[in-house]
Amino acid sequence: MTEPTRILLEENEIPTHWYNVVADMANPPAPPLGPDGNPVGPEQMLAIFPGQILEQEMSAERWIPIPDEVREVYKIWRPSPLMRAVRLEKALGTPAKIFFKYEGVSPAGSHKPNSAVPQAYYNRQAGIKRLTTETGAGQWGSSISFAGQMYGLEVKIYMVKVSYHQKPYRRLMMQTWGAQVLASPSDQTQTGRAILEKDPENQGSLGIAISEAVEEAAGRPDTNYSLGSVLNHVLLHQTIIGLEAKKQFDKIGLYPDVILGPCGGGSSFAGIAFPFLADKAAGEKRASNLRCVAVEPSSCPTLTRGTYAYDFGDASGFTPLMKMYTLGHDFMPPGIHAGGLRYHGDSPLVSQLYHEGHIEAVAVPQLATFEAGVLFARNEGIIPAPESCHGIRAAIDEALRCKETGESKVILFNLTGHGHFDMTAYDRFLSGQLENFEYPSEAIAQSLAHLPKVG
Amino acid sequence: MTEPTRILLEENEIPTHWYNVVADMANPPAPPLGPDGNPVGPEQMLAIFPGQILEQEMSAERWIPIPDEVREVYKIWRPSPLMRAVRLEKALGTPAKIFFKYEGVSPAGSHKPNSAVPQAYYNRQAGIKRLTTETGAGQWGSSISFAGQMYGLEVKIYMVKVSYHQKPYRRLMMQTWGAQVLASPSDQTQTGRAILEKDPENQGSLGIAISEAVEEAAGRPDTNYSLGSVLNHVLLHQTIIGLEAKKQFDKIGLYPDVILGPCGGGSSFAGIAFPFLADKAAGEKRASNLRCVAVEPSSCPTLTRGTYAYDFGDASGFTPLMKMYTLGHDFMPPGIHAGGLRYHGDSPLVSQLYHEGHIEAVAVPQLATFEAGVLFARNEGIIPAPESCHGIRAAIDEALRCKETGESKVILFNLTGHGHFDMTAYDRFLSGQLENFEYPSEAIAQSLAHLPKVG
């Protein structure tokens, strides 16, 4: 009864710096390459990103200061609580201690505003008036809509057409925050018009929406583009999660034995895990046996079944080539409900750390993730987003292993967001309409055969 | 930059007692009456409520202890933050300091679990296995589903049929927490079957759903009924809101000049205001000029345009008679989006305090509440529930008056919940489809003519 359930920090304990894992990597990150095989220079990126973001993207400094103006907005929901899942532990009968960092307390309901807010801030500082971005299910789009509003930036969102019509609630959230939301492909860009001319009924894709958002940003000096995962600066911003969690564990005199996080583009996993990897890199004894495990859907098993190679960041081949684990840029993951994890690749930093053996990965099937989510909701009250259910599944599996071995490990997972806009997914699960997807190796080999030639 | 935005409390600062305003009332509360005009005895209530709840309902003790097992569950989201709306203040250009207590952090997304949790606990303690209740839009239904799950109680919800079909997301939330949800009128009760026999297409009403839930609870010894507002014990449980807020103001050395809260059945308004009224009753100097203002929709203006009289608690006349402000039990408020405020009456305690001049009331029109909600969301990030927008509207009006007079008043309002399940209401507002409703006095006089005769 006396062990704390929620470990809180005061707002003056919000970290003053983000942690940059690059400073502690044995090898420098493989650079992004242009179509000619040469590293992409900053001048090409400056057409769509502000200078301070680009500096962060390339930086090897260990600590990057968080501007006061960003910390002021973080205070709306940060520090987020570190919570002990005591009822879940009891239900599992495990001797393990299960903790989770709850990022669903942000206005947009997920960890995404951790990067949306500084991105909006740096763009505003650079004199930018408008931001464009793409969104699928809407987690990122709603976060950047909220963040833009905090600094008086206009926000224009290209939302994949099928989601625009099927998932109106996140769209309405963006509009309530004053953003302009368009169904992509749209008539606002050359890319969109060309596609609609050929196929007026085209339902859109994330690749098309990225192209539209980048095209508009590149063509207007008052407008920049912003991205919600994969890139180094996004991962950097997300380290606020793990940095807070470390302070919170210090308060109760514990340290995690294993850290788990859902992994799509990689930013939420990096956000919770990287600050603890710093302890490992520094040779801290308490971190010597720490395991960090990226949890991906078995329907989109990038780290566990993909290849470490240069590939395009988007489906259509518009972006620079990035060295990463990939299933091939034209790999089409099935329509699972964890839309945020349906990405063919993975962040270059997460990929390199996995390749070099510093982190682990595991893939979990869809039905098992929803089972875990419902068990969690019925014991801990919070209904998790389908993406978040992946981390919960892996945490439960760890806790059940502890039950067998009798170990009382400290398990930490990142509860990246709530599921308030995903209730139909729970409906389909509870009524038995969901299924698992496993890819035959030949299907993956087929899309990997289309990897671009470098140079 | 150094003034705090969020004032937090540690979980060991959760109050140990609820505050019972009855202890400080000049006159004892008018008792509920049976159809014969005599006070309703506890024996009739014991068929549907556990003894400890009934004791609280009748108690005149000032402080009622909160059981440890309830405080343990409160810790999932309590203490809730007290927040300063600094960006809203700037946008309004007001010298006022605007604070709000944010109750949307609970798993169900509103203040309702503050009472659902102890109600489930006391029923479990009394050996009850099942709870029934009614729900309209689903705020209460989802809260009792969550709370029942925390103590291993089965929960059965009669949900007004039109909402069951039109608002599936809160229903899915209840089902995710393991509750059984039925469209009311249903075939499970005599009341429901009788109605369906006459009118198979009946779309239901809160009155019918109450009758079904009470009928089932009265007929089964293992089953009790629970209610989410109006009654004394519900208001008592909600005082946790104001008790925490007082501790939080103490931390920053401030005290509110005016407290505002949306008012339908009265529990959330009472929850934030009553603990401050205690200071007034105790003759504390800091509270001598404090104003507490209940904010109601002008489409359902119970306190501002109703009559103080004995009336039924439900539309159909099944409940005991309660002395309260009422528009008449057959007053049919229009289908505004703030469904939680569409109640013909008001809690007897709130009504009596209003009648005796201890609190004030104001009515605000629907469009003005959504304007306030959007302004709030665009400045403070949080998208409020339509009910909560009423408190925000009144707080903004106070702040604008301060701008005229130059006073830097401390304004406190209760942000009772988030609007994640109300995005279609925002859509209708943003696209100009919403309107105001004002009742001609004759319409109100007509329903007031049907007040029951007492004795």
PDB file of C-alpha atoms in Angstrom, chain A residues 1-11 68-69 72-80 83 86-87 102 105-109 146 149-150 168-179 251 373-374 377-383 418-424 426-427 430, chain B residues 1-11 68-69 72-80 83 86-87 102 105-109 146 149-150 168-179 251 373-374 377-383 418-424 426-427 430:
ATOM      1  CA  MET A   1       0.000   0.000   0.000  1.00  0.00           C
ATOM      2  CA  THR A   2       2.872   2.401   0.585  1.00  0.00           C
ATOM      3  CA  GLU A   3       4.794   1.810  -2.659  1.00  0.00           C
ATOM      4  CA  PRO A   4       4.077   4.698  -5.016  1.00  0.00           C
ATOM      5  CA  THR A   5       1.772   4.068  -7.989  1.00  0.00           C
ATOM      6  CA  ARG A   6       2.601   7.296  -9.841  1.00  0.00           C
ATOM      7  CA  ILE A   7       6.061   8.815  -9.642  1.00  0.00           C
ATOM      8  CA  LEU A   8       5.779  12.496 -10.512  1.00  0.00           C
ATOM      9  CA  LEU A   9       8.270  15.268 -11.113  1.00  0.00           C
ATOM     10  CA  GLU A  10       7.755  18.992 -10.589  1.00  0.00           C
ATOM     11  CA  GLU A  11       7.732  21.108 -13.725  1.00  0.00           C
ATOM     12  CA  ASP A  68      12.931  27.763 -22.522  1.00  0.00           C
ATOM     13  CA  GLU A  69      10.056  28.492 -24.902  1.00  0.00           C
ATOM     14  CA  GLU A  72       7.103  26.306 -21.355  1.00  0.00           C
ATOM     15  CA  VAL A  73       4.844  24.414 -23.768  1.00  0.00           C
ATOM     16  CA  TYR A  74       6.051  21.017 -22.517  1.00  0.00           C
ATOM     17  CA  LYS A  75       4.675  22.101 -19.129  1.00  0.00           C
ATOM     18  CA  ILE A  76       1.129  21.655 -20.425  1.00  0.00           C
ATOM     19  CA  TRP A  77       1.610  17.911 -19.886  1.00  0.00           C
ATOM     20  CA  ARG A  78       5.235  17.241 -18.898  1.00  0.00           C
ATOM     21  CA  PRO A  79       6.843  15.774 -16.888  1.00  0.00           C
ATOM     22  CA  SER A  80       4.654  12.806 -17.732  1.00  0.00           C
ATOM     23  CA  MET A  83       3.491   4.574 -13.208  1.00  0.00           C
ATOM     24  CA  VAL A  86       0.483  -2.988  -9.588  1.00  0.00           C
ATOM     25  CA  ARG A  87      -2.879  -4.440 -10.587  1.00  0.00           C
ATOM     26  CA  TYR A 102       2.579   7.347 -19.754  1.00  0.00           C
ATOM     27  CA  VAL A 105      -1.328  12.701 -21.161  1.00  0.00           C
ATOM     28  CA  SER A 106      -0.328  15.153 -23.931  1.00  0.00           C
ATOM     29  CA  PRO A 107      -3.109  17.192 -25.585  1.00  0.00           C
ATOM     30  CA  ALA A 108      -2.784  15.124 -28.766  1.00  0.00           C
ATOM     31  CA  GLY A 109      -2.772  11.935 -26.691  1.00  0.00           C
ATOM     32  CA  PHE A 146      -1.430  21.620 -31.736  1.00  0.00           C
ATOM     33  CA  GLN A 149      -0.973  26.778 -32.788  1.00  0.00           C
ATOM     34  CA  MET A 150       1.301  27.247 -29.740  1.00  0.00           C
ATOM     35  CA  PRO A 168     -12.809  11.789 -39.278  1.00  0.00           C
ATOM     36  CA  TYR A 169     -12.203  12.287 -35.527  1.00  0.00           C
ATOM     37  CA  ARG A 170      -8.480  12.980 -35.644  1.00  0.00           C
ATOM     38  CA  ARG A 171      -9.111  15.209 -38.661  1.00  0.00           C
ATOM     39  CA  LEU A 172     -11.654  17.149 -36.594  1.00  0.00           C
ATOM     40  CA  MET A 173      -9.087  17.418 -33.791  1.00  0.00           C
ATOM     41  CA  MET A 174      -6.623  19.014 -36.242  1.00  0.00           C
ATOM     42  CA  GLN A 175      -9.305  21.409 -37.477  1.00  0.00           C
ATOM     43  CA  THR A 176     -10.276  22.343 -33.926  1.00  0.00           C
ATOM     44  CA  TRP A 177      -6.639  23.370 -33.457  1.00  0.00           C
ATOM     45  CA  GLY A 178      -7.000  25.520 -36.578  1.00  0.00           C
ATOM     46  CA  ALA A 179      -5.110  23.401 -39.121  1.00  0.00           C
ATOM     47  CA  LYS A 251      13.498   8.965  -6.789  1.00  0.00           C
ATOM     48  CA  GLY A 373      -4.230  -4.104 -24.353  1.00  0.00           C
ATOM     49  CA  VAL A 374      -7.571  -5.340 -23.005  1.00  0.00           C
ATOM     50  CA  ALA A 377      -7.197  -1.670 -19.635  1.00  0.00           C
ATOM     51  CA  ARG A 378      -9.163  -3.936 -17.308  1.00  0.00           C
ATOM     52  CA  ASN A 379      -6.443  -3.806 -14.647  1.00  0.00           C
ATOM     53  CA  GLU A 380      -4.884  -0.367 -14.996  1.00  0.00           C
ATOM     54  CA  GLY A 381      -7.838   1.590 -16.358  1.00  0.00           C
ATOM     55  CA  ILE A 382      -6.016   3.198 -19.279  1.00  0.00           C
ATOM     56  CA  ILE A 383      -7.118   2.054 -22.753  1.00  0.00           C
ATOM     57  CA  HIS A 418      -4.269   6.342 -25.364  1.00  0.00           C
ATOM     58  CA  GLY A 419      -6.717   4.576 -27.635  1.00  0.00           C
ATOM     59  CA  HIS A 420      -9.621   7.043 -27.542  1.00  0.00           C
ATOM     60  CA  PHE A 421      -9.560   7.370 -31.330  1.00  0.00           C
ATOM     61  CA  ASP A 422      -9.075   3.639 -31.892  1.00  0.00           C
ATOM     62  CA  MET A 423     -12.196   2.222 -30.303  1.00  0.00           C
ATOM     63  CA  THR A 424     -13.340   0.580 -33.537  1.00  0.00           C
ATOM     64  CA  TYR A 426     -11.104  -2.741 -29.990  1.00  0.00           C
ATOM     65  CA  ASP A 427     -14.602  -3.434 -31.282  1.00  0.00           C
ATOM     66  CA  LEU A 430     -13.670  -8.014 -29.031  1.00  0.00           C
TER      67      LEU A 430
ATOM     68  CA  MET B   1       8.452  32.304 -17.096  1.00  0.00           C
ATOM     69  CA  THR B   2       8.971  31.217 -13.477  1.00  0.00           C
ATOM     70  CA  GLU B   3       5.323  31.114 -12.394  1.00  0.00           C
ATOM     71  CA  PRO B   4       4.173  27.508 -12.339  1.00  0.00           C
ATOM     72  CA  THR B   5       1.884  26.270 -15.123  1.00  0.00           C
ATOM     73  CA  ARG B   6       0.903  23.003 -13.457  1.00  0.00           C
ATOM     74  CA  ILE B   7       0.614  22.740  -9.698  1.00  0.00           C
ATOM     75  CA  LEU B   8       0.956  19.090  -8.756  1.00  0.00           C
ATOM     76  CA  LEU B   9       0.556  17.137  -5.544  1.00  0.00           C
ATOM     77  CA  GLU B  10       2.254  13.893  -4.572  1.00  0.00           C
ATOM     78  CA  GLU B  11      -0.010  10.871  -4.279  1.00  0.00           C
ATOM     79  CA  ASP B  68      -7.547   3.293   1.605  1.00  0.00           C
ATOM     80  CA  GLU B  69      -8.743   0.942  -1.130  1.00  0.00           C
ATOM     81  CA  GLU B  72      -5.337   3.307  -4.122  1.00  0.00           C
ATOM     82  CA  VAL B  73      -7.507   3.437  -7.246  1.00  0.00           C
ATOM     83  CA  TYR B  74      -7.660   7.251  -7.186  1.00  0.00           C
ATOM     84  CA  LYS B  75      -3.870   7.122  -7.540  1.00  0.00           C
ATOM     85  CA  ILE B  76      -4.248   6.019 -11.174  1.00  0.00           C
ATOM     86  CA  TRP B  77      -4.970   9.659 -11.999  1.00  0.00           C
ATOM     87  CA  ARG B  78      -5.217  11.660  -8.771  1.00  0.00           C
ATOM     88  CA  PRO B  79      -4.222  14.171  -7.523  1.00  0.00           C
ATOM     89  CA  SER B  80      -5.284  15.851 -10.756  1.00  0.00           C
ATOM     90  CA  MET B  83      -3.223  24.444 -14.154  1.00  0.00           C
ATOM     91  CA  VAL B  86      -1.298  31.566 -19.136  1.00  0.00           C
ATOM     92  CA  ARG B  87      -1.748  31.513 -22.913  1.00  0.00           C
ATOM     93  CA  TYR B 102      -8.194  19.334 -14.969  1.00  0.00           C
ATOM     94  CA  VAL B 105      -6.876  12.942 -16.804  1.00  0.00           C
ATOM     95  CA  SER B 106      -8.977  10.079 -15.402  1.00  0.00           C
ATOM     96  CA  PRO B 107      -9.158   6.849 -17.455  1.00  0.00           C
ATOM     97  CA  ALA B 108     -12.773   7.597 -18.391  1.00  0.00           C
ATOM     98  CA  GLY B 109     -11.802  11.182 -19.256  1.00  0.00           C
ATOM     99  CA  PHE B 146     -13.976   1.173 -15.212  1.00  0.00           C
ATOM    100  CA  GLN B 149     -13.556  -3.640 -13.072  1.00  0.00           C
ATOM    101  CA  MET B 150     -11.237  -2.284 -10.366  1.00  0.00           C
ATOM    102  CA  PRO B 168     -20.734   3.798 -30.404  1.00  0.00           C
ATOM    103  CA  TYR B 169     -17.312   4.887 -29.101  1.00  0.00           C
ATOM    104  CA  ARG B 170     -18.208   5.322 -25.452  1.00  0.00           C
ATOM    105  CA  ARG B 171     -20.154   2.080 -25.657  1.00  0.00           C
ATOM    106  CA  LEU B 172     -17.016   0.377 -26.979  1.00  0.00           C
ATOM    107  CA  MET B 173     -15.051   1.903 -24.106  1.00  0.00           C
ATOM    108  CA  MET B 174     -17.488   0.332 -21.618  1.00  0.00           C
ATOM    109  CA  GLN B 175     -17.226  -3.021 -23.395  1.00  0.00           C
ATOM    110  CA  THR B 176     -13.420  -2.840 -23.413  1.00  0.00           C
ATOM    111  CA  TRP B 177     -13.655  -2.521 -19.631  1.00  0.00           C
ATOM    112  CA  GLY B 178     -15.809  -5.655 -19.654  1.00  0.00           C
ATOM    113  CA  ALA B 179     -19.249  -4.164 -19.054  1.00  0.00           C
ATOM    114  CA  LYS B 251       1.301  25.823  -2.394  1.00  0.00           C
ATOM    115  CA  GLY B 373     -13.934  25.802 -26.092  1.00  0.00           C
ATOM    116  CA  VAL B 374     -12.170  26.415 -29.405  1.00  0.00           C
ATOM    117  CA  ALA B 377      -8.096  24.502 -27.219  1.00  0.00           C
ATOM    118  CA  ARG B 378      -6.101  26.780 -29.499  1.00  0.00           C
ATOM    119  CA  ASN B 379      -4.354  28.420 -26.553  1.00  0.00           C
ATOM    120  CA  GLU B 380      -4.081  25.721 -23.916  1.00  0.00           C
ATOM    121  CA  GLY B 381      -3.963  22.615 -26.122  1.00  0.00           C
ATOM    122  CA  ILE B 382      -6.660  20.662 -24.296  1.00  0.00           C
ATOM    123  CA  ILE B 383      -9.905  20.094 -26.240  1.00  0.00           C
ATOM    124  CA  HIS B 418     -11.808  16.184 -22.459  1.00  0.00           C
ATOM    125  CA  GLY B 419     -13.761  16.204 -25.709  1.00  0.00           C
ATOM    126  CA  HIS B 420     -12.195  13.194 -27.447  1.00  0.00           C
ATOM    127  CA  PHE B 421     -15.581  11.556 -27.840  1.00  0.00           C
ATOM    128  CA  ASP B 422     -17.324  14.783 -28.837  1.00  0.00           C
ATOM    129  CA  MET B 423     -15.450  15.708 -32.001  1.00  0.00           C
ATOM    130  CA  THR B 424     -18.597  15.647 -34.124  1.00  0.00           C
ATOM    131  CA  TYR B 426     -16.895  20.527 -32.754  1.00  0.00           C
ATOM    132  CA  ASP B 427     -17.354  19.645 -36.414  1.00  0.00           C
ATOM    133  CA  LEU B 430     -16.861  24.789 -36.902  1.00  0.00           C
TER     134      LEU B 430
END
